[in-house]
PDB file of C-alpha atoms in Angstrom:
ATOM      1  CA  MET A 358       0.000   0.000   0.000  1.00 56.00           C
ATOM      2  CA  GLU A 359       1.406   3.383  -1.040  1.00 67.00           C
ATOM      3  CA  ARG A 360       2.477   5.646   1.807  1.00 82.00           C
ATOM      4  CA  LYS A 361       0.627   8.974   1.718  1.00 93.00           C
ATOM      5  CA  TYR A 362       2.963  10.891   4.025  1.00 96.00           C
ATOM      6  CA  PHE A 363       6.617  11.927   3.808  1.00 96.00           C
ATOM      7  CA  ALA A 364       9.297  10.719   6.225  1.00 96.00           C
ATOM      8  CA  HIS A 365      12.920  11.780   5.836  1.00 97.00           C
ATOM      9  CA  PRO A 366      15.285   8.773   5.451  1.00 96.00           C
ATOM     10  CA  THR A 367      16.822   9.499   8.862  1.00 98.00           C
ATOM     11  CA  ALA A 368      13.462   9.586  10.658  1.00 97.00           C
ATOM     12  CA  VAL A 369      12.325   6.528  12.634  1.00 98.00           C
ATOM     13  CA  VAL A 370       8.633   5.731  12.251  1.00 97.00           C
ATOM     14  CA  GLU A 371       7.885   2.519  14.117  1.00 97.00           C
ATOM     15  CA  GLU A 372       5.489  -0.069  12.778  1.00 95.00           C
ATOM     16  CA  GLY A 373       2.072   0.503  14.292  1.00 95.00           C
ATOM     17  CA  ALA A 374       2.254   4.309  14.205  1.00 96.00           C
ATOM     18  CA  GLU A 375      -0.664   5.904  12.346  1.00 96.00           C
ATOM     19  CA  ILE A 376       0.319   8.827  10.111  1.00 97.00           C
ATOM     20  CA  GLY A 377      -2.212  10.885   8.150  1.00 97.00           C
ATOM     21  CA  GLU A 378      -2.096  11.917   4.512  1.00 97.00           C
ATOM     22  CA  GLY A 379       0.165  14.829   3.638  1.00 97.00           C
ATOM     23  CA  THR A 380       2.085  14.847   6.933  1.00 98.00           C
ATOM     24  CA  LYS A 381       5.846  15.519   6.798  1.00 98.00           C
ATOM     25  CA  ILE A 382       8.303  14.025   9.299  1.00 98.00           C
ATOM     26  CA  TRP A 383      11.786  15.506   9.167  1.00 98.00           C
ATOM     27  CA  HIS A 384      15.389  14.579  10.037  1.00 97.00           C
ATOM     28  CA  PHE A 385      16.029  12.281  13.013  1.00 98.00           C
ATOM     29  CA  ALA A 386      12.458  12.472  14.334  1.00 98.00           C
ATOM     30  CA  HIS A 387      11.206   9.383  16.180  1.00 98.00           C
ATOM     31  CA  VAL A 388       7.547   8.346  16.134  1.00 98.00           C
ATOM     32  CA  ARG A 389       6.737   5.406  18.402  1.00 98.00           C
ATOM     33  CA  SER A 390       4.359   2.542  17.712  1.00 97.00           C
ATOM     34  CA  GLY A 391       0.800   3.393  18.727  1.00 97.00           C
ATOM     35  CA  ALA A 392       1.196   7.130  18.179  1.00 98.00           C
ATOM     36  CA  LYS A 393      -1.485   8.742  16.020  1.00 98.00           C
ATOM     37  CA  ILE A 394      -0.670  11.759  13.862  1.00 98.00           C
ATOM     38  CA  GLY A 395      -3.327  13.408  11.715  1.00 98.00           C
ATOM     39  CA  ARG A 396      -3.274  14.862   8.213  1.00 98.00           C
ATOM     40  CA  TYR A 397      -1.031  17.647   6.903  1.00 98.00           C
ATOM     41  CA  CYS A 398       1.094  17.936  10.037  1.00 98.00           C
ATOM     42  CA  ASN A 399       4.718  19.107  10.049  1.00 98.00           C
ATOM     43  CA  ILE A 400       6.973  17.218  12.484  1.00 98.00           C
ATOM     44  CA  GLY A 401      10.360  18.947  12.767  1.00 98.00           C
ATOM     45  CA  LYS A 402      13.921  17.732  13.207  1.00 98.00           C
ATOM     46  CA  ASP A 403      14.733  15.687  16.359  1.00 98.00           C
ATOM     47  CA  VAL A 404      11.097  15.545  17.523  1.00 98.00           C
ATOM     48  CA  TYR A 405      10.162  12.609  19.758  1.00 98.00           C
ATOM     49  CA  ILE A 406       6.541  11.389  19.773  1.00 98.00           C
ATOM     50  CA  ASP A 407       5.859   8.713  22.360  1.00 97.00           C
ATOM     51  CA  VAL A 408       3.608   5.657  22.454  1.00 97.00           C
ATOM     52  CA  GLY A 409      -0.091   6.538  22.527  1.00 96.00           C
ATOM     53  CA  VAL A 410       0.303  10.246  21.785  1.00 98.00           C
ATOM     54  CA  GLU A 411      -2.619  11.679  19.778  1.00 98.00           C
ATOM     55  CA  ILE A 412      -2.033  14.533  17.351  1.00 98.00           C
ATOM     56  CA  GLY A 413      -4.777  16.098  15.241  1.00 98.00           C
ATOM     57  CA  ASP A 414      -4.725  17.571  11.728  1.00 98.00           C
ATOM     58  CA  HIS A 415      -2.594  20.538  10.578  1.00 98.00           C
ATOM     59  CA  VAL A 416      -0.399  20.489  13.695  1.00 98.00           C
ATOM     60  CA  LYS A 417       3.082  22.049  13.507  1.00 98.00           C
ATOM     61  CA  ILE A 418       5.739  20.735  15.901  1.00 98.00           C
ATOM     62  CA  GLN A 419       9.108  22.433  15.560  1.00 98.00           C
ATOM     63  CA  ASN A 420      12.623  21.076  16.139  1.00 98.00           C
ATOM     64  CA  GLY A 421      13.599  19.267  19.318  1.00 98.00           C
ATOM     65  CA  VAL A 422      10.151  18.917  20.910  1.00 98.00           C
ATOM     66  CA  SER A 423       9.404  15.932  23.163  1.00 96.00           C
ATOM     67  CA  VAL A 424       5.746  14.853  23.233  1.00 97.00           C
ATOM     68  CA  TYR A 425       5.443  12.110  25.844  1.00 96.00           C
ATOM     69  CA  ARG A 426       2.819   9.471  26.487  1.00 95.00           C
ATOM     70  CA  GLY A 427      -0.469  10.867  27.747  1.00 96.00           C
ATOM     71  CA  VAL A 428      -0.410  14.048  25.652  1.00 98.00           C
ATOM     72  CA  LYS A 429      -3.136  14.921  23.156  1.00 98.00           C
ATOM     73  CA  LEU A 430      -2.790  17.819  20.694  1.00 98.00           C
ATOM     74  CA  GLU A 431      -5.946  18.809  18.845  1.00 98.00           C
ATOM     75  CA  ASP A 432      -6.139  20.289  15.321  1.00 98.00           C
ATOM     76  CA  TYR A 433      -4.045  23.334  14.341  1.00 98.00           C
ATOM     77  CA  VAL A 434      -1.863  23.307  17.464  1.00 98.00           C
ATOM     78  CA  PHE A 435       1.581  24.937  17.181  1.00 98.00           C
ATOM     79  CA  VAL A 436       4.487  23.782  19.374  1.00 98.00           C
ATOM     80  CA  GLY A 437       7.647  25.886  19.252  1.00 98.00           C
ATOM     81  CA  PRO A 438      11.213  24.510  19.247  1.00 98.00           C
ATOM     82  CA  TYR A 439      12.441  22.538  22.256  1.00 98.00           C
ATOM     83  CA  ALA A 440       9.183  22.721  24.187  1.00 97.00           C
ATOM     84  CA  VAL A 441       8.600  19.695  26.404  1.00 95.00           C
ATOM     85  CA  PHE A 442       5.622  17.947  27.951  1.00 96.00           C
ATOM     86  CA  THR A 443       5.967  16.018  31.205  1.00 95.00           C
ATOM     87  CA  ASN A 444       3.748  13.066  32.115  1.00 93.00           C
ATOM     88  CA  ASP A 445       4.664  12.101  35.693  1.00 92.00           C
ATOM     89  CA  LYS A 446       4.009  14.259  38.781  1.00 91.00           C
ATOM     90  CA  TYR A 447       6.269  12.274  41.088  1.00 90.00           C
ATOM     91  CA  PRO A 448       9.244  11.123  38.974  1.00 90.00           C
ATOM     92  CA  ARG A 449      11.775   8.732  40.452  1.00 90.00           C
ATOM     93  CA  ALA A 450      14.238   6.581  38.519  1.00 90.00           C
ATOM     94  CA  PHE A 451      13.401   3.660  40.825  1.00 91.00           C
ATOM     95  CA  SER A 452       9.601   4.082  40.868  1.00 85.00           C
ATOM     96  CA  THR A 453       7.577   0.887  40.409  1.00 84.00           C
ATOM     97  CA  ASN A 454       4.125   2.497  40.341  1.00 84.00           C
ATOM     98  CA  TRP A 455       4.615   5.126  37.642  1.00 84.00           C
ATOM     99  CA  GLU A 456       1.334   6.716  36.512  1.00 90.00           C
ATOM    100  CA  VAL A 457       0.787   8.641  33.274  1.00 93.00           C
ATOM    101  CA  ILE A 458      -1.018  11.942  33.932  1.00 95.00           C
ATOM    102  CA  PRO A 459      -2.767  13.160  30.753  1.00 97.00           C
ATOM    103  CA  THR A 460      -2.414  16.608  29.203  1.00 98.00           C
ATOM    104  CA  LEU A 461      -4.716  18.174  26.604  1.00 98.00           C
ATOM    105  CA  VAL A 462      -3.877  21.024  24.228  1.00 98.00           C
ATOM    106  CA  LYS A 463      -7.019  22.217  22.485  1.00 98.00           C
ATOM    107  CA  LYS A 464      -7.610  23.385  18.921  1.00 98.00           C
ATOM    108  CA  GLY A 465      -5.520  26.262  17.640  1.00 98.00           C
ATOM    109  CA  ALA A 466      -3.401  26.773  20.777  1.00 98.00           C
ATOM    110  CA  SER A 467       0.242  27.871  20.455  1.00 98.00           C
ATOM    111  CA  ILE A 468       3.129  26.919  22.739  1.00 98.00           C
ATOM    112  CA  GLY A 469       6.277  29.020  22.601  1.00 98.00           C
ATOM    113  CA  ALA A 470       9.886  27.891  22.312  1.00 98.00           C
ATOM    114  CA  ASN A 471      11.423  26.169  25.346  1.00 98.00           C
ATOM    115  CA  ALA A 472       8.131  26.134  27.268  1.00 98.00           C
ATOM    116  CA  THR A 473       7.542  23.332  29.761  1.00 97.00           C
ATOM    117  CA  ILE A 474       4.022  21.953  30.103  1.00 98.00           C
ATOM    118  CA  VAL A 475       3.591  20.159  33.432  1.00 97.00           C
ATOM    119  CA  CYS A 476       1.239  17.186  33.120  1.00 97.00           C
ATOM    120  CA  GLY A 477      -2.384  17.090  34.197  1.00 97.00           C
ATOM    121  CA  ILE A 478      -3.497  20.390  32.688  1.00 97.00           C
ATOM    122  CA  THR A 479      -5.605  21.617  29.774  1.00 98.00           C
ATOM    123  CA  ILE A 480      -4.523  24.429  27.478  1.00 98.00           C
ATOM    124  CA  GLY A 481      -7.634  25.994  25.985  1.00 98.00           C
ATOM    125  CA  GLU A 482      -8.597  26.749  22.399  1.00 98.00           C
ATOM    126  CA  TYR A 483      -6.432  29.405  20.704  1.00 98.00           C
ATOM    127  CA  ALA A 484      -4.525  30.030  23.947  1.00 98.00           C
ATOM    128  CA  MET A 485      -0.913  31.177  23.761  1.00 98.00           C
ATOM    129  CA  VAL A 486       1.972  30.081  25.988  1.00 98.00           C
ATOM    130  CA  GLY A 487       4.952  32.439  25.964  1.00 98.00           C
ATOM    131  CA  ALA A 488       8.496  31.305  25.225  1.00 98.00           C
ATOM    132  CA  GLY A 489      10.188  29.722  28.234  1.00 98.00           C
ATOM    133  CA  ALA A 490       7.008  29.595  30.325  1.00 98.00           C
ATOM    134  CA  VAL A 491       6.518  26.807  32.864  1.00 98.00           C
ATOM    135  CA  VAL A 492       2.809  25.993  32.788  1.00 98.00           C
ATOM    136  CA  THR A 493       1.553  24.370  35.996  1.00 97.00           C
ATOM    137  CA  LYS A 494      -2.210  24.952  35.778  1.00 97.00           C
ATOM    138  CA  ASP A 495      -5.002  25.138  33.218  1.00 98.00           C
ATOM    139  CA  VAL A 496      -4.962  27.902  30.611  1.00 98.00           C
ATOM    140  CA  PRO A 497      -8.398  29.185  29.520  1.00 98.00           C
ATOM    141  CA  ASP A 498      -9.528  29.582  25.922  1.00 98.00           C
ATOM    142  CA  TYR A 499      -7.686  32.533  24.310  1.00 98.00           C
ATOM    143  CA  GLY A 500      -5.536  32.932  27.448  1.00 98.00           C
ATOM    144  CA  LEU A 501      -2.008  34.363  27.249  1.00 98.00           C
ATOM    145  CA  VAL A 502       0.332  32.959  29.920  1.00 98.00           C
ATOM    146  CA  LEU A 503       3.902  34.047  30.625  1.00 97.00           C
ATOM    147  CA  GLY A 504       6.664  33.332  33.115  1.00 96.00           C
ATOM    148  CA  ASN A 505       7.742  30.712  35.664  1.00 96.00           C
ATOM    149  CA  PRO A 506       5.358  29.676  37.003  1.00 96.00           C
ATOM    150  CA  ALA A 507       3.188  30.880  34.127  1.00 97.00           C
ATOM    151  CA  LYS A 508       0.518  33.443  34.978  1.00 97.00           C
ATOM    152  CA  LEU A 509      -2.483  34.605  32.983  1.00 97.00           C
ATOM    153  CA  LYS A 510      -1.469  38.011  31.628  1.00 96.00           C
ATOM    154  CA  GLY A 511      -4.149  38.668  29.025  1.00 97.00           C
ATOM    155  CA  PHE A 512      -6.052  37.195  26.106  1.00 98.00           C
ATOM    156  CA  VAL A 513      -5.326  36.772  22.407  1.00 98.00           C
ATOM    157  CA  CYS A 514      -7.424  36.603  19.257  1.00 98.00           C
ATOM    158  CA  VAL A 515      -7.709  33.649  16.884  1.00 98.00           C
ATOM    159  CA  CYS A 516      -5.209  35.590  14.737  1.00 97.00           C
ATOM    160  CA  GLY A 517      -2.760  35.566  17.673  1.00 96.00           C
ATOM    161  CA  ARG A 518      -2.695  39.291  18.436  1.00 97.00           C
ATOM    162  CA  PRO A 519      -3.191  40.513  22.019  1.00 97.00           C
ATOM    163  CA  LEU A 520      -6.676  41.756  22.885  1.00 97.00           C
ATOM    164  CA  SER A 521      -7.143  45.051  24.729  1.00 95.00           C
ATOM    165  CA  LYS A 522     -10.385  46.646  23.562  1.00 95.00           C
ATOM    166  CA  ILE A 523     -13.462  45.463  25.465  1.00 95.00           C
ATOM    167  CA  ALA A 524     -16.530  45.825  23.251  1.00 95.00           C
ATOM    168  CA  ARG A 525     -19.043  44.912  25.957  1.00 94.00           C
ATOM    169  CA  ARG A 526     -19.409  42.826  29.074  1.00 93.00           C
ATOM    170  CA  ASP A 527     -21.886  41.432  31.532  1.00 91.00           C
ATOM    171  CA  ARG A 528     -21.690  39.324  34.680  1.00 89.00           C
ATOM    172  CA  SER A 529     -20.739  36.132  32.835  1.00 95.00           C
ATOM    173  CA  VAL A 530     -18.872  37.200  29.681  1.00 96.00           C
ATOM    174  CA  VAL A 531     -16.316  39.771  28.569  1.00 97.00           C
ATOM    175  CA  ILE A 532     -16.270  40.382  24.799  1.00 97.00           C
ATOM    176  CA  TYR A 533     -13.108  41.783  23.234  1.00 97.00           C
ATOM    177  CA  GLU A 534     -12.814  43.264  19.742  1.00 97.00           C
ATOM    178  CA  CYS A 535      -9.531  42.522  17.958  1.00 97.00           C
ATOM    179  CA  ALA A 536      -7.871  45.682  16.663  1.00 96.00           C
ATOM    180  CA  HIS A 537      -6.049  43.655  13.997  1.00 96.00           C
ATOM    181  CA  CYS A 538      -8.753  41.506  12.363  1.00 97.00           C
ATOM    182  CA  GLY A 539     -12.004  42.803  13.881  1.00 96.00           C
ATOM    183  CA  ARG A 540     -13.124  39.492  15.374  1.00 97.00           C
ATOM    184  CA  GLU A 541     -15.106  39.489  18.592  1.00 97.00           C
ATOM    185  CA  ILE A 542     -13.768  37.078  21.202  1.00 97.00           C
ATOM    186  CA  SER A 543     -15.856  35.998  24.196  1.00 97.00           C
ATOM    187  CA  VAL A 544     -13.989  35.351  27.436  1.00 97.00           C
ATOM    188  CA  ASN A 545     -15.510  33.847  30.564  1.00 96.00           C
ATOM    189  CA  ALA A 546     -15.830  36.554  33.216  1.00 96.00           C
ATOM    190  CA  LYS A 547     -14.196  34.303  35.819  1.00 96.00           C
ATOM    191  CA  ASP A 548     -11.155  33.922  33.550  1.00 96.00           C
ATOM    192  CA  TYR A 549     -11.068  37.705  33.101  1.00 96.00           C
ATOM    193  CA  GLU A 550     -11.049  38.179  36.884  1.00 96.00           C
ATOM    194  CA  ARG A 551      -8.279  35.602  37.195  1.00 95.00           C
ATOM    195  CA  MET A 552      -6.239  37.563  34.644  1.00 95.00           C
ATOM    196  CA  LEU A 553      -6.650  40.778  36.633  1.00 94.00           C
ATOM    197  CA  ARG A 554      -5.670  39.037  39.858  1.00 93.00           C
ATOM    198  CA  GLU A 555      -2.586  37.296  38.426  1.00 92.00           C
ATOM    199  CA  SER A 556      -1.455  40.461  36.647  1.00 83.00           C
ATOM    200  CA  ARG A 557      -1.655  42.401  39.928  1.00 81.00           C
ATOM    201  CA  GLU A 558       0.503  39.811  41.686  1.00 79.00           C
ATOM    202  CA  ASP A 559       3.577  40.910  39.692  1.00 71.00           C
ATOM    203  CA  SER A 560       2.926  44.646  39.826  1.00 60.00           C
TER     204      SER A 560
END
């Protein structure tokens, strides 16, 4: 059966890995058996994708990223170079009761270079994680998190630009208008209050 994806000759794609049509896997990447990668993804140089990892369609993973067992990346996720996902909250070399703690990155989210995503959290749709951030708790939809430990500093549009103009709000929702593309983005009021609180902590 003809292969419908591209793998560089130096890449290792183990038997039993599922790779979608149009996906490209570049130099020295390693995709383990049981991993599932969707259509039209771009898997960069030296990327490691572990057993059981699930990756949606149109995902871009840049050089040197480690995606360990228990991680799921939905469609259109971007992962910057040398980001890493953990999957064990209590790591010991001698542990005999190791437990995988799952992590979910939702549709359209972006993770910056060298970020560390601690297991057991969810990164919301179209959220953005800044370069070098250490993410230890959930990130809401459209949330922008920065620092170590990462704190919610604002919100971003689907186009990726920061949001600052509030079009309207009520007790449950804050609606931003993007100055770049004009989209309206609805943010949960509780997430908005969290952003104000975490921003004040560093001021």
